[in-house]
Tab-separated table of C-alpha atoms in Angstrom:
chain	number	residue	atom	x	y	z
W	4	MET	CA	-80.965	-20.865	-39.266
W	5	LYS	CA	-79.716	-17.456	-38.287
W	6	LEU	CA	-78.366	-16.916	-41.845
W	7	LEU	CA	-81.739	-17.898	-43.344
W	8	LYS	CA	-83.508	-15.565	-40.966
W	9	SER	CA	-81.271	-12.742	-41.981
W	10	VAL	CA	-81.876	-13.413	-45.602
W	11	GLU	CA	-85.629	-13.509	-45.010
W	12	ASP	CA	-85.486	-10.181	-43.128
W	13	LEU	CA	-83.417	-8.597	-45.980
W	14	LEU	CA	-85.675	-9.929	-48.634
W	15	TYR	CA	-88.792	-8.620	-46.920
W	16	GLU	CA	-87.100	-5.218	-46.297
W	17	ILE	CA	-86.124	-4.904	-49.900
W	18	VAL	CA	-89.596	-5.918	-51.286
W	19	SER	CA	-91.305	-3.611	-48.812
W	20	TRP	CA	-89.548	-0.715	-50.504
W	21	LEU	CA	-91.855	-1.151	-53.490
W	22	VAL	CA	-94.727	-0.149	-51.206
W	23	PHE	CA	-93.174	2.417	-48.909
W	24	TYR	CA	-90.931	4.224	-51.451
W	25	PRO	CA	-93.878	5.670	-53.447
W	26	ILE	CA	-95.711	6.485	-50.200
W	27	THR	CA	-92.684	8.319	-48.936
W	28	MET	CA	-92.261	10.228	-52.239
W	29	TRP	CA	-95.949	11.218	-52.363
W	30	ARG	CA	-96.091	12.497	-48.795
W	31	SER	CA	-92.815	14.465	-49.311
W	32	ILE	CA	-94.241	16.096	-52.371
W	33	VAL	CA	-97.668	17.064	-51.071
W	34	SER	CA	-96.769	17.669	-47.367
W	35	PRO	CA	-92.993	18.677	-47.186
W	36	LEU	CA	-93.296	20.487	-43.767
W	37	ARG	CA	-95.250	17.607	-42.188
W	38	MET	CA	-92.645	15.049	-43.384
W	39	MET	CA	-89.923	17.312	-41.954
W	40	GLN	CA	-91.593	17.364	-38.700
W	41	TYR	CA	-92.303	13.607	-38.872
W	42	ALA	CA	-88.533	12.983	-39.341
W	43	ASP	CA	-87.843	14.752	-36.041
W	44	GLU	CA	-90.551	12.975	-34.222
W	45	GLU	CA	-89.481	9.471	-35.396
W	46	LEU	CA	-86.023	9.948	-34.089
W	47	GLU	CA	-87.462	10.125	-30.590
W	48	ASP	CA	-88.871	6.594	-30.879
W	49	ARG	CA	-86.861	3.417	-30.266
W	50	PRO	CA	-84.686	2.492	-33.267
W	51	GLU	CA	-86.793	-0.605	-34.118
W	52	ASP	CA	-89.945	1.599	-34.167
W	53	GLN	CA	-88.622	4.420	-36.289
W	54	TYR	CA	-90.108	5.116	-39.757
W	55	SER	CA	-92.403	2.135	-39.650
W	56	ASP	CA	-94.674	3.550	-42.387
W	57	THR	CA	-92.097	5.269	-44.563
W	58	LEU	CA	-88.429	4.924	-45.592
W	59	SER	CA	-85.859	6.437	-43.368
W	60	PRO	CA	-84.707	9.861	-44.910
W	61	PRO	CA	-81.056	8.792	-45.822
W	62	LEU	CA	-82.363	5.496	-47.380
W	63	PHE	CA	-84.985	7.524	-49.305
W	64	LEU	CA	-82.266	9.820	-50.619
W	65	LEU	CA	-79.954	6.875	-51.715
W	66	LEU	CA	-82.679	4.880	-53.410
W	67	THR	CA	-83.828	8.013	-55.340
W	68	LEU	CA	-80.289	8.693	-56.426
W	69	LEU	CA	-80.065	5.141	-57.631
W	70	LEU	CA	-83.420	5.559	-59.571
W	71	SER	CA	-82.236	8.865	-60.940
W	72	GLN	CA	-78.911	7.266	-61.978
W	73	ALA	CA	-80.837	4.569	-63.924
W	74	ILE	CA	-83.139	7.108	-65.634
W	75	SER	CA	-80.149	9.373	-66.592
W	76	SER	CA	-78.318	6.364	-68.163
W	77	ALA	CA	-81.508	5.612	-70.233
W	78	VAL	CA	-82.166	9.144	-71.529
W	79	PRO	CA	-80.061	10.273	-74.598
W	80	SER	CA	-77.475	12.925	-73.629
W	81	ILE	CA	-75.021	15.112	-75.306
W	82	TYR	CA	-72.579	13.634	-72.693
W	83	ALA	CA	-73.376	10.053	-73.468
W	84	ASP	CA	-69.839	9.363	-74.817
W	85	ALA	CA	-68.165	11.097	-71.874
W	86	SER	CA	-66.081	8.589	-69.842
W	87	LEU	CA	-66.134	8.390	-66.173
W	88	PRO	CA	-63.030	7.701	-64.007
W	89	PRO	CA	-62.496	3.966	-63.729
W	90	LEU	CA	-63.452	3.913	-60.036
W	91	LEU	CA	-66.889	5.454	-60.939
W	92	GLU	CA	-67.697	2.916	-63.495
W	93	SER	CA	-69.048	0.706	-60.714
W	94	THR	CA	-72.629	1.393	-59.961
W	95	ALA	CA	-71.981	1.130	-56.133
W	96	ASN	CA	-69.100	3.589	-56.265
W	97	LEU	CA	-70.986	6.022	-58.489
W	98	LEU	CA	-73.972	5.912	-56.120
W	99	LEU	CA	-71.685	6.519	-53.121
W	100	ALA	CA	-70.135	9.479	-54.895
W	101	ARG	CA	-73.476	10.983	-55.858
W	102	GLY	CA	-74.789	10.337	-52.286
W	103	MET	CA	-71.837	12.306	-50.891
W	104	ILE	CA	-72.323	15.227	-53.383
W	105	PHE	CA	-76.110	15.525	-53.134
W	106	GLY	CA	-76.066	14.812	-49.385
W	107	LEU	CA	-74.349	18.292	-49.088
W	108	LEU	CA	-77.611	20.012	-49.792
W	109	PRO	CA	-79.482	18.845	-46.750
W	110	LEU	CA	-76.252	19.146	-44.752
W	111	VAL	CA	-75.846	22.824	-45.484
W	112	MET	CA	-79.458	23.598	-44.553
W	113	ALA	CA	-79.233	21.436	-41.444
W	114	VAL	CA	-76.016	23.149	-40.247
W	115	THR	CA	-77.583	26.506	-40.921
W	116	LEU	CA	-80.581	25.790	-38.651
W	117	VAL	CA	-78.306	24.498	-35.804
W	118	ARG	CA	-76.063	27.588	-35.988
W	119	LYS	CA	-78.972	29.959	-36.157
W	120	LYS	CA	-80.425	28.431	-33.049
W	121	SER	CA	-77.146	28.955	-31.293
W	122	ILE	CA	-77.034	25.243	-30.460
W	123	LYS	CA	-73.669	23.401	-30.073
W	124	LEU	CA	-73.075	21.517	-33.286
W	125	THR	CA	-72.639	17.844	-32.556
W	126	ARG	CA	-73.622	14.605	-34.274
W	127	GLU	CA	-76.675	14.364	-32.123
W	128	THR	CA	-77.897	17.998	-32.642
W	129	LEU	CA	-77.232	17.753	-36.392
W	130	ARG	CA	-79.059	14.598	-36.983
W	131	PRO	CA	-82.770	15.799	-36.610
W	132	PRO	CA	-82.450	18.739	-39.063
W	133	PHE	CA	-80.396	16.655	-41.479
W	134	TYR	CA	-82.995	13.841	-41.506
W	135	SER	CA	-85.796	16.481	-41.953
W	136	GLN	CA	-83.876	18.038	-44.816
W	137	CYS	CA	-83.339	14.708	-46.534
W	138	TYR	CA	-87.024	14.293	-47.413
W	139	VAL	CA	-87.324	17.627	-49.282
W	140	ALA	CA	-83.901	17.594	-50.808
W	141	THR	CA	-84.614	14.132	-52.259
W	142	VAL	CA	-87.689	15.359	-54.044
W	143	PHE	CA	-85.805	18.394	-55.400
W	144	VAL	CA	-82.802	16.430	-56.482
W	145	PHE	CA	-84.971	13.830	-58.259
W	146	VAL	CA	-87.256	16.254	-60.154
W	147	ALA	CA	-84.484	18.851	-60.894
W	148	GLY	CA	-82.316	15.853	-62.073
W	149	LEU	CA	-85.084	14.921	-64.595
W	150	GLY	CA	-85.116	18.449	-65.808
W	151	LEU	CA	-81.377	18.547	-66.278
W	152	ASP	CA	-81.587	15.207	-68.113
W	153	MET	CA	-84.098	16.817	-70.511
W	154	LEU	CA	-81.859	19.918	-70.905
W	155	LEU	CA	-79.084	17.631	-72.015
W	156	VAL	CA	-81.048	15.813	-74.708
W	157	PRO	CA	-79.177	16.190	-78.036
W	158	HIS	CA	-80.303	18.869	-80.518
W	159	GLY	CA	-82.139	20.818	-77.862
W	160	GLY	CA	-85.140	18.516	-77.963
W	161	GLY	CA	-85.989	18.934	-74.245
W	162	LEU	CA	-84.805	22.477	-73.547
W	163	THR	CA	-88.305	23.960	-72.750
W	164	VAL	CA	-89.574	21.037	-70.723
W	165	GLY	CA	-86.332	20.674	-68.907
W	166	PHE	CA	-86.028	24.307	-68.021
W	167	THR	CA	-89.618	24.307	-66.788
W	168	VAL	CA	-89.070	21.217	-64.664
W	169	VAL	CA	-85.974	22.666	-63.073
W	170	VAL	CA	-87.706	25.999	-62.327
W	171	VAL	CA	-90.733	24.291	-60.778
W	172	ALA	CA	-88.581	22.036	-58.640
W	173	THR	CA	-86.505	24.996	-57.373
W	174	ILE	CA	-89.665	27.055	-56.568
W	175	TRP	CA	-91.213	24.114	-54.676
W	176	TYR	CA	-87.962	23.526	-52.768
W	177	GLY	CA	-87.622	27.177	-51.988
W	178	LEU	CA	-91.130	27.472	-50.658
W	179	ALA	CA	-90.638	24.505	-48.416
W	180	GLN	CA	-87.306	25.816	-47.153
W	181	VAL	CA	-88.663	29.324	-46.406
W	182	ARG	CA	-91.631	27.928	-44.429
W	183	TRP	CA	-89.232	25.657	-42.574
W	184	PHE	CA	-86.807	28.412	-41.596
W	185	LYS	CA	-89.702	30.727	-40.720
W	186	ARG	CA	-91.257	28.028	-38.445
W	187	ASP	CA	-88.243	26.696	-36.744
W	188	LEU	CA	-86.305	30.010	-36.287
W	189	GLY	CA	-89.278	32.299	-35.815
W	190	ILE	CA	-87.998	34.874	-38.312
W	191	SER	CA	-89.920	36.931	-41.000
W	192	THR	CA	-90.641	35.733	-44.467
W	193	ALA	CA	-88.171	38.221	-45.941
W	194	ALA	CA	-85.439	36.971	-43.679
W	195	SER	CA	-86.337	33.362	-44.473
W	196	VAL	CA	-86.126	33.996	-48.190
W	197	ALA	CA	-82.764	35.772	-47.850
W	198	LEU	CA	-81.451	32.912	-45.713
W	199	PHE	CA	-82.634	30.277	-48.106
W	200	VAL	CA	-81.203	31.900	-51.198
W	201	GLY	CA	-77.794	32.485	-49.575
W	202	ARG	CA	-77.546	28.888	-48.279
W	203	PHE	CA	-78.903	27.398	-51.456
W	204	LEU	CA	-76.306	29.123	-53.516
W	205	LEU	CA	-73.573	28.098	-51.087
W	206	ALA	CA	-74.774	24.483	-51.238
W	207	ILE	CA	-74.730	24.494	-55.028
W	208	PHE	CA	-71.188	25.996	-55.011
W	209	VAL	CA	-69.966	23.408	-52.509
W	210	MET	CA	-71.636	20.586	-54.416
W	211	ILE	CA	-69.944	21.610	-57.679
W	212	ALA	CA	-66.522	22.093	-55.923
W	213	VAL	CA	-66.788	18.614	-54.314
W	214	ALA	CA	-67.934	16.991	-57.605
W	215	LEU	CA	-64.971	18.599	-59.456
W	216	MET	CA	-62.519	17.579	-56.650
W	217	ILE	CA	-63.757	13.923	-56.789
W	218	GLY	CA	-63.625	13.800	-60.542
W	219	TRP	CA	-60.076	15.289	-60.537
W	220	THR	CA	-58.868	12.985	-57.805
W	221	LEU	CA	-60.180	9.773	-59.250
W	222	ARG	CA	-58.850	10.614	-62.833
W	223	ASN	CA	-55.427	11.066	-61.339
W	224	TRP	CA	-55.679	8.023	-59.028
W	225	LYS	CA	-52.838	5.574	-59.666
C-alpha cells in the first residue's frame, strides 16, 4: 500500500507539471522580479508548503533543459552528425551535464549578490539568491537556446530570426538582472549595468570552460 501510495503521488506530481510548468514560465517572463522575490519568500515556508502554485526553481530549470534538449534534437543543425561522448548519449546523463553547465549562470549571479552584501557564503545564504536566479536564468536559457538552434540551421536559413531571438533574450535577461542588483544592493543603474555585464561575461566564460572540460574528460574516459 505504501508503494502504491508513492506511485500515486509521483503520478500526480508529474501530471501536475502540465499545469504548473506553463504558469511558472508565463509568470517568469512577464514578472521576473516578482518571481525572484516569490522564490525568496517561499523558502521561508515549511518544505511541504513551498511553491504550491508553481514549480520549484531548480525543477523548473531541469524541465526546461529537457524540453530544450528535445527541441534541439528535432531542429535541423549543421552539427547534426556530430557525435557525443558515449556517456552523454544517455538522455539522463546529457540532462545532468546540461544542468551542471547552465546552472552556473544563476550560481555566478547568486554568489555575486552574497559577496556584494558582505554576507558569509554558506549553503543557506546562497540558496535564496540561487533559487531566485533560476527563474530568470531558465527563461533566458530556453529562449536564447531556441535562437542558437535557429542560427545553426543549415544553409543559414535561420540566421536573422536566430540572431534576433538571442538579442531579445539577452536584453530581457539583462534588464531583469540590472533591476535585481539595483533593488537588492541599493546601487545606481550604471553600477548595476556594469556589475551585470561583468558577471554575465564571467558566467559565459565559465560555462564554456566547464562544457569543454566535461567534453574532453568524457571523450578520454576509459
